Amino acid sequence: MKFFFRMVLLAWMLVFCSGCGLREEGGKAGGGGGQEAAGETADGVWQQVDTAMGTVVQQTVYGSGEEVREYFDRAGILLENLEQDQISWRLETSEVFRINQCAGRDEGCRISEDMGRLLQACLQLSRKSEGAFDITLGPLVRLWNIDKWAVGGNGDDFPVPSGDEIRKTLELCGSGRVRLEVRNPEGEASFGEVLEERISEGDSLEGGSFGKALEEGISEGDSLEGGSFGEALEERISEGGSLEGGSFGEALEEGDFSGRGSGQEFRIWLPDGMQLDLGAVGKGVALSRFCDLLKGENGITGAVVSLGGSILTYGEKADGTPWKVGIVDPFDTSSNVGVLTLEGQWFISTSGDYERYVEAGGVRYHHILDPATGYPAECGVRGVTILAGDGLLSDGLSTACFLLGPDRGMTLAGEYGAEVLFVMEDGEIVMSEGMKEYFQER
């Protein structure tokens, strides 16, 4: 048996900027910030290499020394807090750990607004991807435990789960079984929840069935910003938050009934035995928060941040040239299939079967598990790269699109305004039309 682990960005990406490219494959480990690993490599160009969230963090930042050093410190604290207080399933201090401990309880688990918003986005992506993206695969991930064997150990002892074990474990999974509820500060349900209840009960509206009236409003394409249907509902929705983006009908189809007001109470219910695992989006969430930090630093004009297989580009380099991000060749991870040329703020994530895998008995078992079968995905894809305006979406979409393949994957990415590139198992490169503007094949 062979065992492999591809964790560092530079195993698949050639980055960043001419004259100051981050090409180191390591760095001094340290908790948040690792100031001793940061340094100015040129006038106004700072680099830092650190470790966090089980991977390597590499940053190149353009700006004044004092503000850059403050940013590095804050970024380190941010990563530490995100992992320890929110998304780790291992640490008892984290919110995800606490949620998992409450699985099966009748009262559910009250969660923070930040966690509620994060889970809303994840559950919406799960619905839109028809279950290809699933944050409830914790028990299945633990069963396979590919990360452990990919890192090292006695590979000959890798225990391939039996079909019966996989079937029983899958019974504990399924994002569609998660219940997430949002309530206003007074304890009353938001308008979205009331609306959902009225639809299910066939309540009436102005003399006709509520469902029928609602269906007519949706079919007319009324939006929340105009039209009698939209205006009437907008007034009601504003009392409990608003539904974001697109027509009202689109928002309802997505099931986003949560509202967007502040100070709302979130509560989640998991079936007994279910376990959340946010590993598929954790690094993207971190990069989005890094981006927020950078926006608050007036003395920083540009940055590129790598967190494992996810990248953030922000602002611009001192010389005004664009960011260059290479996409790894799944068949030769020391090379790349091409380069993305980017300007300004972007989030880039890649998922591939070459990143973490184990070979046993001549079979390759990689870490991207198919929620439909419980086995590593077999979809004719070797790697997927997403270009998006949000970190969580770039991470989540890279996993979902890997499982869905080019046809359905490009449709899903398009719904989120993201671009996608597939490297197929026969070496063919397939990409969305918008990606062609940024990608140049090697």
Coordinates of C-alpha atoms in Angstrom, one line a residue:
M1 CA 0.0 0.0 0.0
K2 CA 1.0 3.6 -0.6
F3 CA -0.2 6.5 1.5
F4 CA 0.0 10.2 0.5
F5 CA -0.9 13.6 1.8
R6 CA -1.2 16.8 -0.1
M7 CA -1.8 19.6 2.3
V8 CA 0.5 22.5 1.4
L9 CA -0.8 25.0 -1.1
L10 CA 2.4 24.7 -3.2
A11 CA 1.6 21.0 -3.9
W12 CA -1.0 22.3 -6.4
M13 CA -0.6 26.0 -6.8
L14 CA 2.1 28.2 -8.2
V15 CA 1.6 31.6 -6.7
F16 CA 1.5 34.8 -6.2
C17 CA 3.7 37.6 -7.5
S18 CA 6.8 38.1 -9.6
G19 CA 9.8 39.1 -7.5
C20 CA 8.3 37.9 -4.2
G21 CA 6.6 34.6 -4.9
L22 CA 5.8 32.4 -1.9
R23 CA 7.3 29.1 -2.8
E24 CA 8.3 27.8 0.7
E25 CA 6.8 24.4 1.5
G26 CA 7.1 24.9 5.2
G27 CA 7.4 27.5 7.9
K28 CA 7.9 27.7 11.6
A29 CA 4.9 26.3 13.4
G30 CA 3.3 28.5 15.9
G31 CA 0.0 29.5 17.4
G32 CA -1.8 32.4 15.8
G33 CA 0.2 34.9 14.0
G34 CA 3.7 33.3 14.4
Q35 CA 5.3 36.8 14.3
E36 CA 8.7 35.2 14.4
A37 CA 7.9 33.7 10.9
A38 CA 7.0 37.1 9.4
G39 CA 9.4 39.4 7.7
E40 CA 9.7 42.2 5.2
T41 CA 11.2 40.8 2.0
A42 CA 11.2 44.0 0.0
D43 CA 10.1 47.6 0.6
G44 CA 6.5 47.4 1.8
V45 CA 6.2 43.7 1.0
W46 CA 5.7 41.3 3.9
Q47 CA 5.6 37.5 4.1
Q48 CA 4.5 35.2 6.8
V49 CA 4.4 31.4 7.0
D50 CA 2.6 29.7 9.9
T51 CA 0.4 26.7 10.7
A52 CA -3.2 26.7 11.8
M53 CA -6.3 24.6 11.4
G54 CA -4.2 21.6 10.5
T55 CA -2.6 23.2 7.5
V56 CA 0.0 25.7 6.3
V57 CA -0.9 29.4 6.2
Q58 CA 1.1 31.6 3.8
Q59 CA 0.6 35.3 3.3
T60 CA 2.1 38.1 1.2
V61 CA 0.9 41.5 2.3
Y62 CA 1.6 44.9 0.8
G63 CA 1.6 47.8 3.3
S64 CA 3.2 49.7 6.1
G65 CA 5.1 47.7 8.6
E66 CA 3.1 48.6 11.7
E67 CA -0.3 47.9 10.2
V68 CA 0.9 44.7 8.6
R69 CA 2.3 43.4 11.9
E70 CA -1.0 44.3 13.6
Y71 CA -2.9 42.5 10.9
F72 CA -0.8 39.3 11.2
D73 CA -1.5 39.3 15.0
R74 CA -5.2 39.8 14.5
A75 CA -5.3 37.1 11.8
G76 CA -3.6 34.6 14.0
I77 CA -6.1 35.3 16.8
L78 CA -8.9 35.0 14.3
L79 CA -7.8 31.6 13.2
E80 CA -7.3 30.3 16.7
N81 CA -10.8 31.6 17.8
L82 CA -12.5 30.2 14.7
E83 CA -11.1 26.7 15.2
Q84 CA -11.3 26.6 19.0
D85 CA -14.6 28.4 19.6
Q86 CA -16.6 27.5 16.5
I87 CA -15.9 24.9 13.8
S88 CA -13.7 22.2 15.3
W89 CA -15.5 18.9 15.9
R90 CA -12.7 17.6 18.0
L91 CA -12.3 20.5 20.6
E92 CA -14.7 20.5 23.5
T93 CA -14.6 24.3 23.5
S94 CA -16.1 24.7 20.0
E95 CA -19.7 25.3 19.1
V96 CA -19.7 22.4 16.5
F97 CA -18.6 20.0 19.3
R98 CA -21.4 21.3 21.5
I99 CA -24.0 20.9 18.7
N100 CA -22.9 17.3 18.1
Q101 CA -23.1 16.5 21.8
C102 CA -26.8 17.7 21.6
A103 CA -27.8 15.3 18.8
G104 CA -31.0 13.5 19.6
R105 CA -32.1 15.9 22.3
D106 CA -35.7 17.1 22.1
E107 CA -34.8 20.7 23.0
G108 CA -32.1 20.9 20.4
C109 CA -29.2 23.3 20.8
R110 CA -29.2 27.1 20.9
I111 CA -26.4 28.4 18.7
S112 CA -24.8 31.8 18.1
E113 CA -26.0 34.0 15.2
D114 CA -22.6 33.6 13.5
M115 CA -22.9 29.9 13.5
G116 CA -26.6 30.1 12.5
R117 CA -25.8 32.2 9.4
L118 CA -22.9 29.8 8.5
L119 CA -25.2 26.8 8.8
Q120 CA -27.9 28.5 6.8
A121 CA -25.5 28.9 3.9
C122 CA -24.3 25.3 4.2
L123 CA -27.8 23.9 4.2
Q124 CA -28.9 26.0 1.3
L125 CA -25.9 24.8 -0.7
S126 CA -26.8 21.2 0.3
R127 CA -30.3 21.8 -1.1
K128 CA -29.2 23.4 -4.3
S129 CA -26.6 20.7 -4.9
E130 CA -29.3 18.0 -4.3
G131 CA -27.2 16.6 -1.3
A132 CA -23.8 16.5 -3.1
F133 CA -22.6 18.9 -0.5
D134 CA -23.3 17.6 3.0
I135 CA -22.1 18.9 6.4
T136 CA -23.5 15.9 8.3
L137 CA -21.0 13.3 7.0
G138 CA -19.0 13.4 10.3
P139 CA -19.7 9.7 11.2
L140 CA -18.7 8.6 7.6
V141 CA -15.5 10.7 7.6
R142 CA -14.6 9.1 11.0
L143 CA -15.4 5.6 9.6
W144 CA -13.0 6.0 6.7
N145 CA -10.4 8.1 8.6
I146 CA -8.5 8.6 5.4
D147 CA -6.7 11.7 6.7
K148 CA -5.0 9.7 9.4
W149 CA -3.8 7.1 7.0
A150 CA -2.8 9.6 4.3
V151 CA -0.6 11.4 6.7
G152 CA 1.3 8.2 7.7
G153 CA 1.4 5.2 10.0
N154 CA 1.4 1.6 9.1
G155 CA -0.4 1.8 5.8
D156 CA -0.6 -2.0 5.3
D157 CA -3.1 -2.0 8.1
F158 CA -5.6 0.4 6.5
P159 CA -9.1 -1.0 7.3
V160 CA -11.4 -0.6 4.3
P161 CA -14.9 -0.3 5.7
S162 CA -17.3 -3.0 4.8
G163 CA -20.4 -2.3 2.8
D164 CA -22.6 -3.1 5.9
E165 CA -20.6 -0.6 8.0
I166 CA -21.0 2.1 5.3
R167 CA -24.7 1.5 5.0
K168 CA -25.3 1.7 8.8
T169 CA -23.2 4.9 9.0
L170 CA -25.0 6.6 6.2
E171 CA -28.2 6.2 8.2
L172 CA -26.8 8.7 10.6
C173 CA -26.1 11.3 7.9
G174 CA -28.2 13.6 5.7
S175 CA -28.4 17.4 5.7
G176 CA -32.1 17.2 4.8
R177 CA -32.7 15.8 8.4
V178 CA -31.2 18.9 10.1
R179 CA -33.7 21.3 11.5
L180 CA -32.6 24.9 11.9
E181 CA -35.0 27.4 13.4
V182 CA -34.7 31.1 13.7
R183 CA -36.8 33.2 16.2
N184 CA -37.0 36.9 16.9
P185 CA -35.8 38.4 20.2
E186 CA -39.4 38.2 21.6
G187 CA -39.4 34.5 21.0
E188 CA -41.9 34.8 18.1
A189 CA -41.2 33.0 14.8
S190 CA -39.9 35.1 12.0
F191 CA -42.2 35.9 9.1
G192 CA -40.5 33.3 7.0
E193 CA -41.4 30.6 9.5
V194 CA -45.0 31.8 9.7
L195 CA -45.1 31.8 5.9
E196 CA -43.8 28.3 5.7
E197 CA -46.4 27.1 8.3
R198 CA -49.2 28.8 6.4
I199 CA -48.1 27.2 3.1
S200 CA -48.0 23.8 4.7
E201 CA -51.5 24.2 6.3
G202 CA -53.1 25.5 3.1
D203 CA -54.1 28.7 4.9
S204 CA -56.1 31.3 3.0
L205 CA -55.2 34.8 1.8
E206 CA -57.8 37.3 0.7
G207 CA -60.5 34.7 0.0
G208 CA -58.4 32.2 -1.9
S209 CA -56.1 29.4 -0.8
F210 CA -52.9 30.9 0.5
G211 CA -50.8 28.4 -1.5
K212 CA -52.6 29.3 -4.7
A213 CA -52.2 33.1 -4.2
L214 CA -48.6 32.6 -3.3
E215 CA -48.0 30.3 -6.4
E216 CA -49.6 33.0 -8.6
G217 CA -47.3 35.6 -7.2
I218 CA -44.2 33.4 -7.8
S219 CA -45.3 32.6 -11.3
E220 CA -45.5 36.3 -12.2
G221 CA -41.9 36.7 -11.1
D222 CA -42.7 39.4 -8.6
S223 CA -39.7 40.5 -6.7
L224 CA -39.4 41.9 -3.2
E225 CA -38.6 45.3 -4.6
G226 CA -41.7 45.9 -6.6
G227 CA -45.2 44.8 -7.6
S228 CA -48.2 44.5 -5.3
F229 CA -47.4 41.0 -4.4
G230 CA -43.8 41.8 -3.6
E231 CA -44.7 45.0 -1.7
A232 CA -47.3 43.4 0.4
L233 CA -44.9 40.6 1.5
E234 CA -41.9 42.9 1.8
E235 CA -43.8 44.8 4.5
R236 CA -44.4 41.6 6.4
I237 CA -40.9 40.2 5.8
S238 CA -39.2 43.4 7.1
E239 CA -40.7 42.7 10.5
G240 CA -38.6 39.5 10.8
G241 CA -35.8 40.1 8.4
S242 CA -35.6 39.9 4.6
L243 CA -35.0 37.2 2.0
E244 CA -31.9 37.9 0.0
G245 CA -31.3 37.9 -3.7
G246 CA -33.3 37.1 -6.8
S247 CA -37.1 37.0 -7.1
F248 CA -39.3 36.1 -4.1
G249 CA -40.1 32.8 -5.8
E250 CA -36.5 31.9 -6.1
A251 CA -35.9 32.6 -2.4
L252 CA -38.9 30.4 -1.5
E253 CA -37.7 27.6 -3.7
E254 CA -34.4 27.7 -1.9
G255 CA -36.2 27.4 1.4
D256 CA -34.4 30.4 2.9
F257 CA -37.2 31.4 5.4
S258 CA -34.8 32.6 8.1
G259 CA -34.9 36.3 7.8
R260 CA -31.9 38.6 8.1
G261 CA -32.7 40.7 11.1
S262 CA -30.1 41.1 13.9
G263 CA -30.3 39.7 17.4
Q264 CA -32.3 36.6 16.3
E265 CA -32.2 33.4 18.2
F266 CA -31.0 30.3 16.3
R267 CA -31.6 26.7 17.4
I268 CA -30.6 23.5 15.7
W269 CA -31.8 19.9 16.0
L270 CA -29.8 16.9 14.9
P271 CA -31.1 13.3 14.9
D272 CA -29.4 11.0 17.4
G273 CA -26.0 9.9 16.1
M274 CA -25.6 12.7 13.5
Q275 CA -22.4 14.7 13.6
L276 CA -21.6 18.0 11.9
D277 CA -18.3 18.3 10.1
L278 CA -17.5 21.8 8.6
G279 CA -14.1 20.8 7.3
A280 CA -15.3 21.3 3.7
V281 CA -15.8 25.0 4.3
G282 CA -13.7 25.9 7.3
K283 CA -10.8 27.4 5.4
G284 CA -13.0 29.4 3.1
V285 CA -14.8 30.8 6.1
A286 CA -11.5 31.8 7.6
L287 CA -10.4 33.5 4.4
S288 CA -13.7 35.5 4.3
R289 CA -12.9 36.8 7.8
F290 CA -9.3 37.5 6.8
C291 CA -10.8 39.6 4.0
D292 CA -12.9 41.6 6.5
L293 CA -9.7 42.2 8.5
L294 CA -7.8 43.5 5.5
K295 CA -10.6 45.9 4.6
G296 CA -10.2 47.5 8.1
E297 CA -6.5 48.1 7.6
N298 CA -6.1 51.4 5.7
G299 CA -2.3 50.9 5.5
I300 CA -2.6 47.6 3.6
T301 CA -3.2 47.9 -0.2
G302 CA -3.0 44.3 -1.2
A303 CA -2.6 40.7 0.0
V304 CA -2.7 37.1 -1.1
V305 CA -3.4 34.5 1.5
S306 CA -3.2 30.7 1.2
L307 CA -4.8 28.4 3.7
G308 CA -4.3 24.9 2.6
G309 CA -6.1 24.5 -0.8
S310 CA -7.9 27.8 -0.6
I311 CA -6.7 31.2 -1.7
L312 CA -7.7 34.8 -1.1
T313 CA -6.5 37.6 -3.4
Y314 CA -7.2 41.2 -2.1
G315 CA -6.4 44.6 -3.5
E316 CA -3.4 45.0 -5.7
K317 CA 0.4 44.6 -5.7
A318 CA 2.6 47.6 -5.5
D319 CA 3.6 47.4 -9.2
G320 CA 0.0 47.1 -10.3
T321 CA 0.5 43.7 -12.0
P322 CA -2.2 41.1 -11.6
W323 CA -2.2 38.1 -9.2
K324 CA -1.1 34.8 -10.8
V325 CA -2.5 31.6 -9.4
G326 CA -1.5 28.3 -10.9
I327 CA -3.8 25.2 -10.9
V328 CA -2.1 21.9 -10.1
D329 CA -2.0 19.1 -12.6
P330 CA -3.6 16.2 -10.9
F331 CA -1.4 13.8 -12.9
D332 CA 1.8 15.6 -11.9
T333 CA 1.4 17.6 -8.8
S334 CA 4.8 19.2 -9.3
S335 CA 3.4 21.0 -12.3
N336 CA 0.2 22.9 -13.2
V337 CA -2.3 22.8 -16.0
G338 CA -2.6 26.5 -16.3
V339 CA -2.7 29.9 -14.6
L340 CA -5.5 32.2 -13.4
T341 CA -4.8 35.9 -13.9
L342 CA -6.8 37.9 -11.4
E343 CA -7.2 41.4 -10.2
G344 CA -8.7 42.5 -6.9
Q345 CA -10.7 40.4 -4.5
W346 CA -11.3 36.7 -5.3
F347 CA -11.6 33.4 -3.4
I348 CA -10.2 30.4 -5.1
S349 CA -10.6 26.8 -3.9
T350 CA -9.6 23.5 -5.3
S351 CA -10.8 19.9 -4.5
G352 CA -9.0 16.9 -6.0
D353 CA -8.7 13.2 -5.5
Y354 CA -4.9 13.7 -5.4
E355 CA -4.8 15.8 -2.2
R356 CA -5.4 13.1 0.5
Y357 CA -5.7 9.5 -0.4
V358 CA -4.7 5.9 0.4
E359 CA -4.0 3.0 -2.0
A360 CA -5.0 -0.4 -0.7
G361 CA -5.1 -3.6 -2.8
G362 CA -4.6 -1.6 -5.9
V363 CA -7.5 0.7 -5.2
R364 CA -7.3 4.4 -4.6
Y365 CA -9.5 5.7 -1.7
H366 CA -9.5 9.5 -1.7
H367 CA -11.0 11.8 0.9
I368 CA -14.0 13.2 -1.1
L369 CA -16.8 11.0 0.0
D370 CA -20.1 10.7 -2.0
P371 CA -23.1 11.2 0.4
A372 CA -25.2 9.0 -2.0
T373 CA -23.0 5.9 -1.7
G374 CA -20.7 6.4 1.3
Y375 CA -17.7 5.6 -0.8
P376 CA -15.0 7.9 -2.3
A377 CA -16.6 9.7 -5.2
E378 CA -16.3 8.1 -8.7
C379 CA -17.4 10.8 -11.1
G380 CA -14.8 11.0 -13.8
V381 CA -13.2 14.1 -12.2
R382 CA -9.7 14.5 -10.9
G383 CA -9.8 18.1 -9.8
V384 CA -12.1 21.1 -9.5
T385 CA -11.2 24.8 -9.1
I386 CA -13.8 27.4 -8.1
L387 CA -13.5 31.2 -8.5
A388 CA -16.0 33.0 -6.3
G389 CA -16.7 36.2 -4.4
D390 CA -17.1 34.4 -1.0
G391 CA -14.8 32.0 0.8
L392 CA -17.5 29.6 2.2
L393 CA -19.0 29.3 -1.3
S394 CA -15.7 28.7 -3.1
D395 CA -14.9 25.9 -0.6
G396 CA -18.3 24.3 -0.6
L397 CA -18.8 24.6 -4.4
S398 CA -15.5 22.9 -5.1
T399 CA -16.7 19.8 -3.2
A400 CA -20.2 19.9 -4.6
C401 CA -19.0 20.4 -8.2
F402 CA -16.5 17.6 -7.9
L403 CA -19.3 15.2 -7.0
L404 CA -21.8 16.6 -9.6
G405 CA -19.4 16.7 -12.6
P406 CA -19.3 19.3 -15.3
D407 CA -22.9 19.6 -16.5
R408 CA -24.6 19.8 -13.2
G409 CA -21.6 21.4 -11.5
M410 CA -21.5 24.4 -13.9
T411 CA -25.2 24.9 -13.5
L412 CA -24.8 25.0 -9.7
A413 CA -21.8 27.3 -9.8
G414 CA -23.7 29.6 -12.1
E415 CA -26.5 29.9 -9.6
Y416 CA -24.0 31.4 -7.2
G417 CA -22.3 33.6 -9.8
A418 CA -19.1 31.5 -9.5
E419 CA -16.8 30.2 -12.2
V420 CA -15.6 26.6 -12.3
L421 CA -12.9 24.5 -14.0
F422 CA -12.8 20.7 -14.1
V423 CA -9.8 18.5 -14.8
M424 CA -11.3 15.2 -16.0
E425 CA -9.8 11.7 -15.5
D426 CA -8.8 11.6 -19.2
G427 CA -7.0 14.9 -18.9
E428 CA -9.6 17.1 -20.6
I429 CA -10.1 20.5 -19.1
V430 CA -13.7 21.7 -19.0
M431 CA -14.7 25.1 -17.7
S432 CA -17.5 27.7 -17.5
E433 CA -17.6 30.4 -20.1
G434 CA -16.7 33.1 -17.5
M435 CA -13.6 31.1 -16.3
K436 CA -12.1 31.4 -19.8
E437 CA -11.6 35.1 -19.2
Y438 CA -9.1 34.3 -16.3
F439 CA -7.5 31.0 -17.3
Q440 CA -4.7 30.3 -19.6
E441 CA -3.7 26.7 -20.3
R442 CA -0.1 25.7 -19.9

